[in-house]
Amino acid sequence: MFALDFPVDGSREKAVEGRRAAEAERKARIFSTRSRVMGVDLSTLDQQVEERQLQRDAERQREKAFGHLRSSQDRAQLEQDREEQENLSAINSDLAQYWATHQRVEDSRDADLICYQQGASKFTIPEDELGPSSMQVFLGEDAEASQRRREQIVTTERELQAQKQDAESRRTKEKRIEDLVMKTLVHQDLRAVELEAQEEECRRAVRMALSNYNHALAAERTETLREQHRKEEGQSLAEMGHMVTSDILTECPEAAERGQGRVLTDRWRGMTPQQLSAIYREREEQRLRGQKQQETERAREAAWDLEQMSLARRGEEVERKERELQRDRKIELDQCNMRLAREQQAHQEYLDKKLYTNKPSGDYFNQFNTTSR
């Protein structure tokens, strides 16, 4: 027979491995405590997520504001450094100019002791007339110091001239800017003066209109008061005439009884003796009736107090009997509870010692929930 080496088919093993991986993933998803816990408050979680997003947005806005503030402070610091550098440059240039003008080396007191200064050249003697011990320039010394010094002086003068021109141009520019600012301020002042004049004119017109309106109101009020005064004078004269001709000043007793069933109070001059005696009799009768009514009330209250006392005694007797009955019921209930407790304890001992003697082990519980199916 021929030995044939067929290729091994691994599709079945791959399928088995795939099913095992799917089963492991399913078990992890099903038995996950986080996934199977019920009662998750989704609204609260969404609110927490929204609050966290708002907090992040607020922090981002704050960082952006801080960035703008840092940028502005950096620009201000750079501007301040530039101004300080310019001030330092101006001070250095002024100091160099002062040195070059007022503190020159050739003007110092020791200028004649320096061999390469102009003051020492007056005392220089030609070398061919001097011996070996009177040498003016030794080996290694700078013989072209005077030429280099002159070139340095020329360079310094050129730099000073350039600095003067720069300072002049800067002063010219500053003066031009100052002139523009002054013109702007003058224009603003003139505009403010014009606006103030216009406002003053408007206020004057308003005051005139208000004054005319107040004059008209005052004239109208004066005329109204005059008319009211005339009307009050007429009413006063009419009332005085009526008072003089009426029964009030005549003191006529019969005038108070002309009211058709009622007394005219403005004309009444007091009660008669018959009316006063009738009032006194009625008041005495009312006093006697009130006294009798008070005696009746006191007798009724005394009877009511006796009835209340008897009811209270009967209530206390009923309460005493009710307490005795409740005490007997409590004793009976305690005895019944003790009997039930003994029966329950005996039943529990029967369950623990005789009925439930074969307790399940851990292997019995471990056989459940081992797969996702």
XYZ file of C-alpha atoms in Angstrom:
373
model
C 0.000 0.000 0.000
C 1.094 3.542 -0.656
C 1.695 5.883 2.285
C 0.079 9.197 1.384
C 0.667 12.287 3.531
C -2.538 14.281 3.239
C -2.530 17.799 4.662
C -4.108 18.061 8.110
C -7.458 19.848 8.072
C -7.348 22.473 10.872
C -10.766 23.992 10.222
C -12.395 21.845 12.927
C -9.819 22.884 15.531
C -10.234 26.525 14.491
C -14.020 26.239 14.815
C -13.658 24.665 18.260
C -11.251 27.386 19.362
C -13.638 30.065 18.027
C -16.562 28.557 19.936
C -14.449 28.360 23.082
C -13.422 32.034 22.732
C -17.054 33.058 22.127
C -18.140 31.036 25.168
C -15.444 32.652 27.322
C -16.479 36.123 26.138
C -20.150 35.337 26.771
C -19.379 34.040 30.275
C -17.336 37.133 31.046
C -20.200 39.309 29.873
C -22.957 37.372 31.680
C -21.139 36.758 34.963
C -19.766 40.297 35.132
C -20.970 41.946 38.321
C -20.955 45.388 36.700
C -23.116 44.257 33.740
C -25.714 42.204 35.627
C -26.383 44.629 38.497
C -29.941 45.912 38.068
C -31.298 49.344 38.977
C -28.575 51.558 37.483
C -29.673 55.208 37.549
C -29.006 56.195 33.941
C -30.311 59.749 34.421
C -27.873 60.317 37.284
C -25.006 58.856 35.263
C -25.918 61.073 32.277
C -26.103 64.068 34.604
C -22.675 63.222 36.031
C -21.250 62.893 32.518
C -22.787 66.257 31.559
C -21.437 67.914 34.730
C -17.990 66.466 34.006
C -18.156 67.805 30.449
C -19.231 71.237 31.720
C -16.382 71.164 34.224
C -13.924 70.320 31.473
C -15.308 73.134 29.298
C -14.997 75.563 32.213
C -11.406 74.432 32.836
C -10.659 74.813 29.121
C -12.129 78.326 29.114
C -10.151 79.186 32.256
C -6.932 77.868 30.687
C -7.650 79.922 27.559
C -8.240 83.044 29.685
C -5.012 82.347 31.570
C -3.235 81.935 28.215
C -4.523 85.315 27.028
C -3.508 86.861 30.323
C -0.024 85.341 30.080
C 0.310 86.586 26.499
C -0.725 90.105 27.466
C 1.636 90.071 30.451
C 4.473 88.752 28.243
C 3.833 91.519 25.723
C 3.778 94.089 28.503
C 7.017 92.649 29.934
C 8.654 92.719 26.490
C 7.523 96.297 25.978
C 8.886 97.238 29.397
C 12.194 95.492 28.657
C 12.422 97.288 25.320
C 11.772 100.634 26.978
C 14.365 99.880 29.664
C 16.873 98.851 26.961
C 16.213 102.062 25.056
C 16.589 104.120 28.235
C 19.833 102.284 29.060
C 21.145 102.871 25.519
C 20.270 106.555 25.755
C 22.009 106.793 29.156
C 25.119 105.003 27.808
C 25.249 107.251 24.745
C 24.890 110.367 26.915
C 27.545 109.028 29.277
C 29.929 108.319 26.376
C 29.319 111.788 24.992
C 29.993 113.280 28.426
C 33.229 111.308 28.708
C 34.313 112.348 25.240
C 33.522 115.998 25.958
C 34.462 116.571 29.585
C 36.743 113.660 30.602
C 39.285 113.340 27.792
C 42.567 111.591 28.528
C 44.643 114.380 27.100
C 43.018 116.812 29.561
C 43.944 114.798 32.646
C 46.721 115.800 35.060
C 48.818 112.689 34.251
C 48.688 113.115 30.478
C 52.365 114.217 30.256
C 53.496 110.977 31.999
C 52.000 108.725 29.304
C 54.526 108.211 26.515
C 51.998 107.965 23.725
C 49.959 111.076 24.637
C 50.243 114.424 22.954
C 51.638 116.090 26.052
C 54.632 113.713 26.149
C 55.635 114.490 22.560
C 56.802 117.945 23.642
C 59.524 116.360 25.766
C 60.523 113.656 23.266
C 64.176 113.844 22.083
C 65.367 112.167 18.876
C 66.872 108.752 19.480
C 70.104 109.487 17.560
C 70.904 112.194 20.124
C 70.409 109.948 23.137
C 72.525 107.161 24.495
C 71.548 103.569 25.324
C 70.307 104.561 28.752
C 67.881 107.206 27.416
C 65.673 105.095 25.137
C 62.120 106.415 24.540
C 60.573 103.341 22.980
C 61.542 99.828 24.037
C 61.190 96.552 22.236
C 57.636 95.246 22.160
C 55.982 98.633 22.740
C 53.320 100.057 20.413
C 54.948 102.625 18.143
C 51.678 103.456 16.283
C 49.617 104.282 19.348
C 49.180 107.927 18.364
C 47.880 107.022 14.880
C 45.447 104.469 16.306
C 44.365 106.985 18.916
C 43.566 109.536 16.229
C 41.569 106.940 14.310
C 39.680 106.059 17.477
C 38.936 109.733 18.073
C 37.649 110.081 14.501
C 35.491 106.932 14.926
C 34.145 108.193 18.238
C 33.321 111.574 16.685
C 31.545 109.818 13.813
C 29.550 107.669 16.227
C 28.706 110.683 18.338
C 27.560 112.531 15.232
C 25.376 109.557 14.257
C 23.945 109.429 17.767
C 23.240 113.153 17.628
C 21.429 112.704 14.325
C 19.420 109.791 15.744
C 18.547 111.807 18.816
C 17.599 114.776 16.632
C 15.380 112.605 14.410
C 13.821 111.018 17.510
C 13.156 114.430 19.014
C 11.692 115.592 15.687
C 9.414 112.567 15.549
C 8.386 113.039 19.169
C 7.684 116.703 18.525
C 5.601 115.792 15.466
C 3.649 113.259 17.536
C 3.237 115.817 20.314
C 1.981 118.389 17.780
C -0.539 115.874 16.429
C -1.676 115.060 19.952
C -1.986 118.755 20.761
C -4.007 119.369 17.591
C -6.253 116.418 18.457
C -6.752 117.708 21.993
C -7.483 121.223 20.715
C -9.995 119.802 18.231
C -11.625 117.769 20.994
C -11.721 120.839 23.273
C -13.337 122.918 20.531
C -15.851 120.156 19.851
C -16.590 119.889 23.580
C -17.080 123.676 23.769
C -19.478 123.559 20.782
C -21.425 120.653 22.311
C -21.564 122.419 25.669
C -22.853 125.587 23.970
C -25.535 123.582 22.143
C -26.530 121.828 25.378
C -26.697 125.199 27.169
C -28.921 126.553 24.366
C -31.202 123.504 24.667
C -31.357 123.875 28.439
C -32.174 127.577 28.060
C -35.011 126.779 25.664
C -36.342 124.093 28.001
C -36.189 126.490 30.947
C -38.069 129.175 28.985
C -40.765 126.685 27.913
C -41.081 125.384 31.476
C -41.276 128.939 32.833
C -44.055 129.842 30.370
C -45.929 126.644 31.295
C -45.560 127.411 35.017
C -46.824 130.990 34.484
C -49.861 129.655 32.638
C -50.531 127.119 35.416
C -50.128 129.832 38.076
C -52.595 132.124 36.264
C -55.102 129.294 35.896
C -54.712 128.321 39.568
C -55.150 131.971 40.643
C -58.383 132.242 38.642
C -59.614 128.927 40.102
C -58.853 130.056 43.668
C -60.596 133.380 43.042
C -63.726 131.602 41.740
C -63.646 129.160 44.676
C -63.320 132.049 47.117
C -66.356 133.815 45.601
C -68.377 130.579 45.829
C -67.367 130.004 49.479
C -68.294 133.592 50.390
C -71.732 133.114 48.834
C -72.271 129.852 50.710
C -71.126 131.429 53.986
C -73.545 134.351 53.586
C -76.420 131.949 52.770
C -75.619 129.809 55.841
C -75.445 132.851 58.101
C -78.857 134.019 56.886
C -80.338 130.591 57.434
C -78.892 130.377 60.948
C -80.297 133.772 61.883
C -83.794 132.950 60.633
C -83.948 129.244 61.794
C -85.186 127.712 65.073
C -81.666 126.899 66.341
C -81.114 130.321 67.900
C -84.719 130.728 69.048
C -84.446 127.654 71.391
C -87.972 126.492 70.643
C -88.668 123.066 72.247
C -91.339 122.151 69.742
C -88.796 122.491 66.895
C -87.204 119.128 67.798
C -90.534 117.248 67.343
C -91.140 118.310 63.751
C -89.103 115.483 62.266
C -92.120 113.270 61.418
C -91.392 110.417 63.828
C -87.794 111.249 64.688
C -86.058 113.801 66.885
C -84.079 116.563 65.212
C -80.808 116.499 67.148
C -79.704 119.945 66.060
C -82.839 121.413 67.690
C -83.283 119.124 70.736
C -82.912 120.779 74.142
C -83.045 117.717 76.476
C -85.680 115.247 77.875
C -88.684 116.008 80.024
C -89.058 114.748 83.650
C -91.644 112.176 82.525
C -89.181 110.733 79.993
C -86.388 110.602 82.617
C -88.640 108.755 85.166
C -89.650 106.232 82.484
C -85.963 105.575 81.750
C -85.195 105.106 85.467
C -88.054 102.586 85.860
C -86.893 100.603 82.815
C -83.307 100.505 84.115
C -84.468 99.185 87.549
C -86.533 96.465 85.871
C -83.524 95.459 83.768
C -81.356 95.248 86.933
C -83.863 92.940 88.663
C -84.133 90.715 85.611
C -80.301 90.478 85.422
C -80.093 89.538 89.108
C -82.663 86.750 88.692
C -80.843 85.487 85.609
C -77.515 85.392 87.520
C -79.101 83.354 90.370
C -80.528 80.902 87.846
C -77.103 80.564 86.164
C -75.398 79.874 89.512
C -77.902 77.156 90.372
C -77.447 75.563 86.927
C -73.641 75.670 87.280
C -73.810 74.013 90.744
C -75.983 71.195 89.363
C -73.604 70.798 86.415
C -70.600 70.576 88.778
C -72.312 67.799 90.763
C -73.067 65.930 87.568
C -69.413 66.305 86.437
C -68.130 64.957 89.748
C -70.402 61.888 89.529
C -69.330 61.269 85.922
C -65.664 61.561 86.954
C -66.123 58.994 89.732
C -67.861 56.575 87.368
C -65.062 57.110 84.781
C -62.358 56.358 87.352
C -64.172 53.137 88.333
C -64.384 52.086 84.655
C -60.677 52.866 84.104
C -59.715 50.804 87.198
C -61.688 47.800 85.922
C -60.136 48.244 82.435
C -56.603 48.242 83.904
C -57.329 45.059 85.879
C -58.701 43.397 82.727
C -55.611 44.462 80.700
C -53.315 43.083 83.424
C -55.104 39.712 83.302
C -54.911 39.676 79.487
C -51.182 40.467 79.571
C -50.502 37.608 82.014
C -52.463 35.223 79.788
C -50.627 36.469 76.649
C -47.222 36.016 78.310
C -48.091 32.433 79.253
C -49.253 31.707 75.683
C -46.030 33.221 74.226
C -43.878 31.099 76.541
C -45.743 27.956 75.463
C -45.347 28.829 71.750
C -41.641 29.577 72.300
C -41.108 26.159 73.879
C -42.957 24.486 70.995
C -40.906 26.414 68.401
C -37.628 25.562 70.149
C -38.595 21.851 70.228
C -39.527 21.966 66.525
C -36.218 23.706 65.654
C -34.271 21.056 67.595
C -36.183 18.358 65.712
C -35.276 20.014 62.369
C -31.597 20.534 63.250
C -30.910 17.173 64.951
C -33.249 14.669 63.225
C -34.584 15.988 59.885
C -31.770 18.084 58.301
C -28.804 15.848 59.080
C -27.428 15.558 55.490
C -25.996 19.080 54.787
C -24.857 19.848 51.159
C -21.120 20.402 50.566
C -19.413 23.053 48.453
C -19.297 20.780 45.379
C -23.090 20.775 45.270
C -23.221 24.570 44.871
C -20.221 24.785 42.507
C -21.979 22.744 39.824
C -24.386 25.621 39.054
C -23.634 28.667 36.787
C -20.624 27.079 35.144
C -21.715 27.824 31.535
C -23.559 30.653 29.829
C -26.273 28.361 28.437
